[in-house]
mmCIF file of C-alpha atoms in Angstrom:
data_model
loop_
_atom_site.group_PDB
_atom_site.id
_atom_site.type_symbol
_atom_site.label_atom_id
_atom_site.label_comp_id
_atom_site.label_asym_id
_atom_site.label_seq_id
_atom_site.Cartn_x
_atom_site.Cartn_y
_atom_site.Cartn_z
ATOM 1 C CA UNK A 1 -11.376 119.609 81.959
ATOM 2 C CA UNK A 2 -8.574 119.987 84.645
ATOM 3 C CA UNK A 3 -9.010 121.450 88.087
ATOM 4 C CA UNK A 4 -5.404 122.537 89.268
ATOM 5 C CA UNK A 5 -4.876 122.899 92.960
ATOM 6 C CA UNK A 6 -2.225 125.562 93.378
ATOM 7 C CA UNK A 7 0.814 125.600 95.578
ATOM 8 C CA UNK A 8 2.562 129.059 95.881
ATOM 9 C CA UNK A 9 6.053 128.932 97.399
ATOM 10 C CA UNK A 10 7.421 131.689 99.442
ATOM 11 C CA UNK A 11 10.381 131.041 101.858
ATOM 12 C CA UNK A 12 9.965 127.392 101.382
ATOM 13 C CA UNK A 13 6.395 127.641 102.806
ATOM 14 C CA UNK A 14 3.010 127.159 101.075
ATOM 15 C CA UNK A 15 1.263 130.694 100.766
ATOM 16 C CA UNK A 16 -1.404 132.551 99.136
ATOM 17 C CA UNK A 17 -1.116 136.081 98.063
ATOM 18 C CA UNK A 18 -3.762 138.857 97.489
ATOM 19 C CA UNK A 19 -3.466 140.444 94.029
ATOM 20 C CA UNK A 20 0.161 139.281 93.765
ATOM 21 C CA UNK A 21 1.335 141.537 96.834
ATOM 22 C CA UNK A 22 4.150 139.607 98.585
ATOM 23 C CA UNK A 23 3.246 141.876 101.708
ATOM 24 C CA UNK A 24 -0.215 140.269 101.772
ATOM 25 C CA UNK A 25 0.854 136.614 101.977
ATOM 26 C CA UNK A 26 -1.026 134.075 104.264
ATOM 27 C CA UNK A 27 0.859 130.964 105.261
ATOM 28 C CA UNK A 28 -1.473 127.864 104.780
ATOM 29 C CA UNK A 29 1.209 125.063 105.267
ATOM 30 C CA UNK A 30 4.985 125.134 106.393
ATOM 31 C CA UNK A 31 5.420 121.854 104.543
ATOM 32 C CA UNK A 32 4.722 122.012 100.770
ATOM 33 C CA UNK A 33 5.217 118.371 100.121
ATOM 34 C CA UNK A 34 2.830 117.550 102.707
ATOM 35 C CA UNK A 35 0.311 119.836 100.996
ATOM 36 C CA UNK A 36 1.050 118.148 97.653
ATOM 37 C CA UNK A 37 0.387 114.833 99.240
ATOM 38 C CA UNK A 38 -2.834 116.078 100.711
ATOM 39 C CA UNK A 39 -3.992 117.308 97.111
ATOM 40 C CA UNK A 40 -3.018 113.975 95.650
ATOM 41 C CA UNK A 41 -5.062 111.992 98.353
ATOM 42 C CA UNK A 42 -8.091 114.248 97.636
ATOM 43 C CA UNK A 43 -8.078 113.029 93.957
ATOM 44 C CA UNK A 44 -6.532 115.787 92.199
ATOM 45 C CA UNK A 45 -4.626 114.794 88.860
ATOM 46 C CA UNK A 46 -2.435 117.546 88.041
ATOM 47 C CA UNK A 47 -0.767 120.079 90.386
ATOM 48 C CA UNK A 48 0.042 123.857 89.738
ATOM 49 C CA UNK A 49 3.145 125.219 91.571
ATOM 50 C CA UNK A 50 4.578 128.597 91.546
ATOM 51 C CA UNK A 51 7.981 129.974 93.038
ATOM 52 C CA UNK A 52 6.902 133.342 93.948
ATOM 53 C CA UNK A 53 10.327 134.175 95.213
ATOM 54 C CA UNK A 54 11.730 132.948 91.956
ATOM 55 C CA UNK A 55 9.416 135.224 90.117
ATOM 56 C CA UNK A 56 10.904 138.364 91.618
ATOM 57 C CA UNK A 57 14.416 137.334 91.708
ATOM 58 C CA UNK A 58 14.271 136.005 87.961
ATOM 59 C CA UNK A 59 15.752 132.583 89.050
ATOM 60 C CA UNK A 60 14.629 129.565 90.976
ATOM 61 C CA UNK A 61 14.530 130.140 94.678
ATOM 62 C CA UNK A 62 12.354 127.227 96.256
ATOM 63 C CA UNK A 63 14.109 124.436 94.412
ATOM 64 C CA UNK A 64 14.281 122.333 97.440
ATOM 65 C CA UNK A 65 10.502 122.791 98.210
ATOM 66 C CA UNK A 66 9.779 121.753 94.512
ATOM 67 C CA UNK A 67 12.042 118.718 94.586
ATOM 68 C CA UNK A 68 10.483 117.531 97.826
ATOM 69 C CA UNK A 69 6.983 117.641 96.164
ATOM 70 C CA UNK A 70 8.398 115.707 93.070
ATOM 71 C CA UNK A 71 9.550 112.941 95.533
ATOM 72 C CA UNK A 72 6.321 112.381 97.112
ATOM 73 C CA UNK A 73 3.452 112.781 94.272
ATOM 74 C CA UNK A 74 3.103 110.823 91.270
ATOM 75 C CA UNK A 75 0.766 113.303 89.546
ATOM 76 C CA UNK A 76 2.143 115.689 86.768
ATOM 77 C CA UNK A 77 3.375 119.175 88.150
ATOM 78 C CA UNK A 78 3.571 122.277 86.128
ATOM 79 C CA UNK A 79 5.809 124.921 87.519
ATOM 80 C CA UNK A 80 6.265 128.648 87.198
ATOM 81 C CA UNK A 81 8.340 131.436 88.535
ATOM 82 C CA UNK A 82 11.924 132.460 87.600
ATOM 83 C CA UNK A 83 12.017 130.326 84.672
ATOM 84 C CA UNK A 84 13.888 132.757 82.076
ATOM 85 C CA UNK A 85 16.406 130.688 80.205
ATOM 86 C CA UNK A 86 16.744 127.361 78.446
ATOM 87 C CA UNK A 87 19.261 125.990 80.913
ATOM 88 C CA UNK A 88 16.558 126.502 83.757
ATOM 89 C CA UNK A 89 13.774 124.797 81.695
ATOM 90 C CA UNK A 90 15.997 121.743 80.791
ATOM 91 C CA UNK A 91 17.022 121.447 84.465
ATOM 92 C CA UNK A 92 13.359 121.468 85.625
ATOM 93 C CA UNK A 93 12.140 119.053 82.978
ATOM 94 C CA UNK A 94 14.998 116.570 83.766
ATOM 95 C CA UNK A 95 14.014 116.638 87.409
ATOM 96 C CA UNK A 96 10.556 115.551 86.788
ATOM 97 C CA UNK A 97 8.475 118.692 86.111
ATOM 98 C CA UNK A 98 5.874 117.790 83.593
ATOM 99 C CA UNK A 99 5.440 121.365 82.286
ATOM 100 C CA UNK A 100 7.220 124.630 82.754
ATOM 101 C CA UNK A 101 5.446 128.105 82.659
ATOM 102 C CA UNK A 102 7.110 131.134 81.190
ATOM 103 C CA UNK A 103 5.916 134.357 82.348
ATOM 104 C CA UNK A 104 8.142 137.384 82.305
ATOM 105 C CA UNK A 105 10.359 135.881 79.541
ATOM 106 C CA UNK A 106 7.317 135.467 77.422
ATOM 107 C CA UNK A 107 7.142 139.150 77.192
ATOM 108 C CA UNK A 108 10.703 140.085 77.111
ATOM 109 C CA UNK A 109 12.312 137.147 75.111
ATOM 110 C CA UNK A 110 9.492 135.576 72.984
ATOM 111 C CA UNK A 111 12.363 133.762 71.057
ATOM 112 C CA UNK A 112 13.037 131.684 74.181
ATOM 113 C CA UNK A 113 9.425 130.456 74.452
ATOM 114 C CA UNK A 114 9.527 129.390 70.690
ATOM 115 C CA UNK A 115 12.761 127.686 71.076
ATOM 116 C CA UNK A 116 11.911 125.814 74.222
ATOM 117 C CA UNK A 117 8.448 124.925 72.868
ATOM 118 C CA UNK A 118 10.189 123.416 69.738
ATOM 119 C CA UNK A 119 12.941 121.577 71.873
ATOM 120 C CA UNK A 120 10.425 120.205 74.394
ATOM 121 C CA UNK A 121 7.128 119.713 72.621
ATOM 122 C CA UNK A 122 4.004 119.739 74.840
ATOM 123 C CA UNK A 123 6.074 120.856 77.915
ATOM 124 C CA UNK A 124 6.136 124.477 77.864
ATOM 125 C CA UNK A 125 3.212 126.812 78.928
ATOM 126 C CA UNK A 126 3.097 130.609 78.889
ATOM 127 C CA UNK A 127 1.681 132.517 82.000
ATOM 128 C CA UNK A 128 0.088 135.609 81.051
ATOM 129 C CA UNK A 129 -1.138 137.751 84.211
ATOM 130 C CA UNK A 130 -3.067 140.893 83.348
ATOM 131 C CA UNK A 131 -3.958 144.028 85.273
ATOM 132 C CA UNK A 132 -6.515 146.154 83.455
ATOM 133 C CA UNK A 133 -5.991 144.314 80.469
ATOM 134 C CA UNK A 134 -2.128 144.787 80.153
ATOM 135 C CA UNK A 135 0.347 141.998 80.966
ATOM 136 C CA UNK A 136 2.426 142.336 84.140
ATOM 137 C CA UNK A 137 5.935 141.123 84.749
ATOM 138 C CA UNK A 138 8.703 140.612 87.220
ATOM 139 C CA UNK A 139 6.370 138.791 89.773
ATOM 140 C CA UNK A 140 3.615 141.227 88.842
ATOM 141 C CA UNK A 141 5.749 144.179 90.036
ATOM 142 C CA UNK A 142 5.790 145.957 86.668
ATOM 143 C CA UNK A 143 3.250 146.459 84.105
ATOM 144 C CA UNK A 144 3.881 146.235 80.309
ATOM 145 C CA UNK A 145 1.888 147.912 77.665
ATOM 146 C CA UNK A 146 0.861 144.948 75.790
ATOM 147 C CA UNK A 147 -2.370 142.876 76.211
ATOM 148 C CA UNK A 148 -2.608 139.194 76.862
ATOM 149 C CA UNK A 149 -4.029 138.624 73.441
ATOM 150 C CA UNK A 150 -1.073 140.454 71.551
ATOM 151 C CA UNK A 151 1.239 138.079 73.512
ATOM 152 C CA UNK A 152 -0.754 134.971 73.114
ATOM 153 C CA UNK A 153 -0.917 135.520 69.407
ATOM 154 C CA UNK A 154 2.829 135.623 69.043
ATOM 155 C CA UNK A 155 2.921 132.011 70.089
ATOM 156 C CA UNK A 156 0.166 130.713 67.960
ATOM 157 C CA UNK A 157 2.191 128.330 65.796
ATOM 158 C CA UNK A 158 5.160 127.843 68.343
ATOM 159 C CA UNK A 159 3.692 124.644 69.874
ATOM 160 C CA UNK A 160 3.056 126.176 73.343
ATOM 161 C CA UNK A 161 1.043 123.613 75.402
ATOM 162 C CA UNK A 162 -1.078 126.072 77.149
ATOM 163 C CA UNK A 163 -1.787 129.774 78.161
ATOM 164 C CA UNK A 164 -2.444 130.226 81.841
ATOM 165 C CA UNK A 165 -4.391 133.467 82.074
ATOM 166 C CA UNK A 166 -4.686 135.323 85.390
ATOM 167 C CA UNK A 167 -6.744 138.456 86.186
ATOM 168 C CA UNK A 168 -4.491 140.050 88.882
ATOM 169 C CA UNK A 169 -7.222 142.134 90.310
ATOM 170 C CA UNK A 170 -9.208 139.071 91.479
ATOM 171 C CA UNK A 171 -6.139 136.718 92.470
ATOM 172 C CA UNK A 172 -6.475 135.666 96.032
ATOM 173 C CA UNK A 173 -9.703 137.673 96.842
ATOM 174 C CA UNK A 174 -12.407 134.767 96.127
ATOM 175 C CA UNK A 175 -14.189 137.146 93.644
ATOM 176 C CA UNK A 176 -14.811 134.508 91.075
ATOM 177 C CA UNK A 177 -12.806 134.162 87.803
ATOM 178 C CA UNK A 178 -13.006 136.700 85.132
ATOM 179 C CA UNK A 179 -14.665 134.408 82.826
ATOM 180 C CA UNK A 180 -15.642 136.959 80.051
ATOM 181 C CA UNK A 181 -11.948 137.948 79.545
ATOM 182 C CA UNK A 182 -10.614 134.370 79.935
ATOM 183 C CA UNK A 183 -13.300 133.123 77.523
ATOM 184 C CA UNK A 184 -12.697 135.833 75.033
ATOM 185 C CA UNK A 185 -8.931 135.052 74.979
ATOM 186 C CA UNK A 186 -9.687 131.236 74.522
ATOM 187 C CA UNK A 187 -11.859 131.879 71.568
ATOM 188 C CA UNK A 188 -9.427 134.354 70.014
ATOM 189 C CA UNK A 189 -6.384 131.850 69.747
ATOM 190 C CA UNK A 190 -6.030 128.075 69.012
ATOM 191 C CA UNK A 191 -3.848 127.438 72.163
ATOM 192 C CA UNK A 192 -5.539 125.854 75.006
ATOM 193 C CA UNK A 193 -6.298 128.378 77.915
ATOM 194 C CA UNK A 194 -6.278 127.769 81.572
ATOM 195 C CA UNK A 195 -8.419 130.161 83.904
ATOM 196 C CA UNK A 196 -6.643 131.493 86.861
ATOM 197 C CA UNK A 197 -7.426 134.124 89.537
ATOM 198 C CA UNK A 198 -10.272 134.341 92.008
ATOM 199 C CA UNK A 199 -11.819 131.033 91.708
ATOM 200 C CA UNK A 200 -14.201 131.158 94.793
ATOM 201 C CA UNK A 201 -16.765 128.461 94.856
ATOM 202 C CA UNK A 202 -18.590 125.447 93.367
ATOM 203 C CA UNK A 203 -20.314 128.036 91.095
ATOM 204 C CA UNK A 204 -16.980 128.677 89.304
ATOM 205 C CA UNK A 205 -16.571 125.012 88.682
ATOM 206 C CA UNK A 206 -20.162 124.768 87.220
ATOM 207 C CA UNK A 207 -19.204 127.855 84.855
ATOM 208 C CA UNK A 208 -15.971 125.921 83.870
ATOM 209 C CA UNK A 209 -18.259 122.954 82.779
ATOM 210 C CA UNK A 210 -20.696 124.965 80.938
ATOM 211 C CA UNK A 211 -20.757 125.071 77.078
ATOM 212 C CA UNK A 212 -19.462 128.685 77.078
ATOM 213 C CA UNK A 213 -16.172 127.621 78.737
ATOM 214 C CA UNK A 214 -15.777 124.516 76.300
ATOM 215 C CA UNK A 215 -12.480 125.902 74.827
ATOM 216 C CA UNK A 216 -10.870 126.137 78.133
ATOM 217 C CA UNK A 217 -8.469 123.333 79.333
ATOM 218 C CA UNK A 218 -9.185 123.951 82.993
ATOM 219 C CA UNK A 219 -8.846 126.303 85.979
ATOM 220 C CA UNK A 220 -6.568 126.903 88.899
ATOM 221 C CA UNK A 221 -7.779 126.680 92.345
ATOM 222 C CA UNK A 222 -6.140 128.333 95.310
ATOM 223 C CA UNK A 223 -7.260 130.054 98.334
ATOM 224 C CA UNK A 224 -10.718 128.710 97.845
ATOM 225 C CA UNK A 225 -9.476 124.987 98.591
ATOM 226 C CA UNK A 226 -7.262 126.152 101.525
ATOM 227 C CA UNK A 227 -9.928 128.064 103.322
ATOM 228 C CA UNK A 228 -12.669 125.298 102.809
ATOM 229 C CA UNK A 229 -15.071 127.476 100.386
ATOM 230 C CA UNK A 230 -14.374 124.732 97.776
ATOM 231 C CA UNK A 231 -15.100 121.071 98.593
ATOM 232 C CA UNK A 232 -12.340 119.260 96.585
ATOM 233 C CA UNK A 233 -14.676 116.035 96.570
ATOM 234 C CA UNK A 234 -17.721 117.850 95.182
ATOM 235 C CA UNK A 235 -15.692 119.920 92.651
ATOM 236 C CA UNK A 236 -13.882 116.618 91.387
ATOM 237 C CA UNK A 237 -17.237 114.753 91.265
ATOM 238 C CA UNK A 238 -18.875 117.243 89.186
ATOM 239 C CA UNK A 239 -15.906 117.180 86.762
ATOM 240 C CA UNK A 240 -15.810 113.431 86.690
ATOM 241 C CA UNK A 241 -19.665 113.419 85.929
ATOM 242 C CA UNK A 242 -19.281 115.908 83.171
ATOM 243 C CA UNK A 243 -16.482 113.894 81.671
ATOM 244 C CA UNK A 244 -18.539 110.562 81.835
ATOM 245 C CA UNK A 245 -21.444 112.506 80.099
#
């Protein structure tokens, strides 16, 4: 069970959005590399990074900040935002990204995901961000007519490493993860699912470790870590104890 601390990049800075709205961004650190080092020092073992500008532009926009992070941390980094062709996937993986996350292109170009997952086994994840059950694309600016399950099922035998499922309505609002929808998705597919959006407190970490969530690979923590509602030491100790048991 992995708790992924999140670094969202906007204009080279580390921010958190509310419900994916770029106009509702709070800057938490001007230096993303320093933030990555801080998470490493706290004992986290896997970093989740999103290039927000890239998600809107359809191409990498915060490459400098990502590369700076890769230089200073040894832990694996998964990266999403603006990754929409094989060349970009290849470029990031060759630079040291452990796993790329494909979002918009998973809806618009499923063949790309299948080809990438086959070419780079275990290194391609799919990001499914849902608003009222329907998947949103283009940095959440547009809603599609398909559900997260519809899309996840397309990739059942493609070799996708994980599905990152975000409930947009809860993202950045500290309302708690939508466990029912996330666990229902995990139980309906064989691909590991990572919960995202709204992780608010140690109670969410306890739910993550409960038997009902045993099909999940982990969860992403953002704002709760930045504003002190979630104590990293307490959360990681709980996870460590659960693994030892």
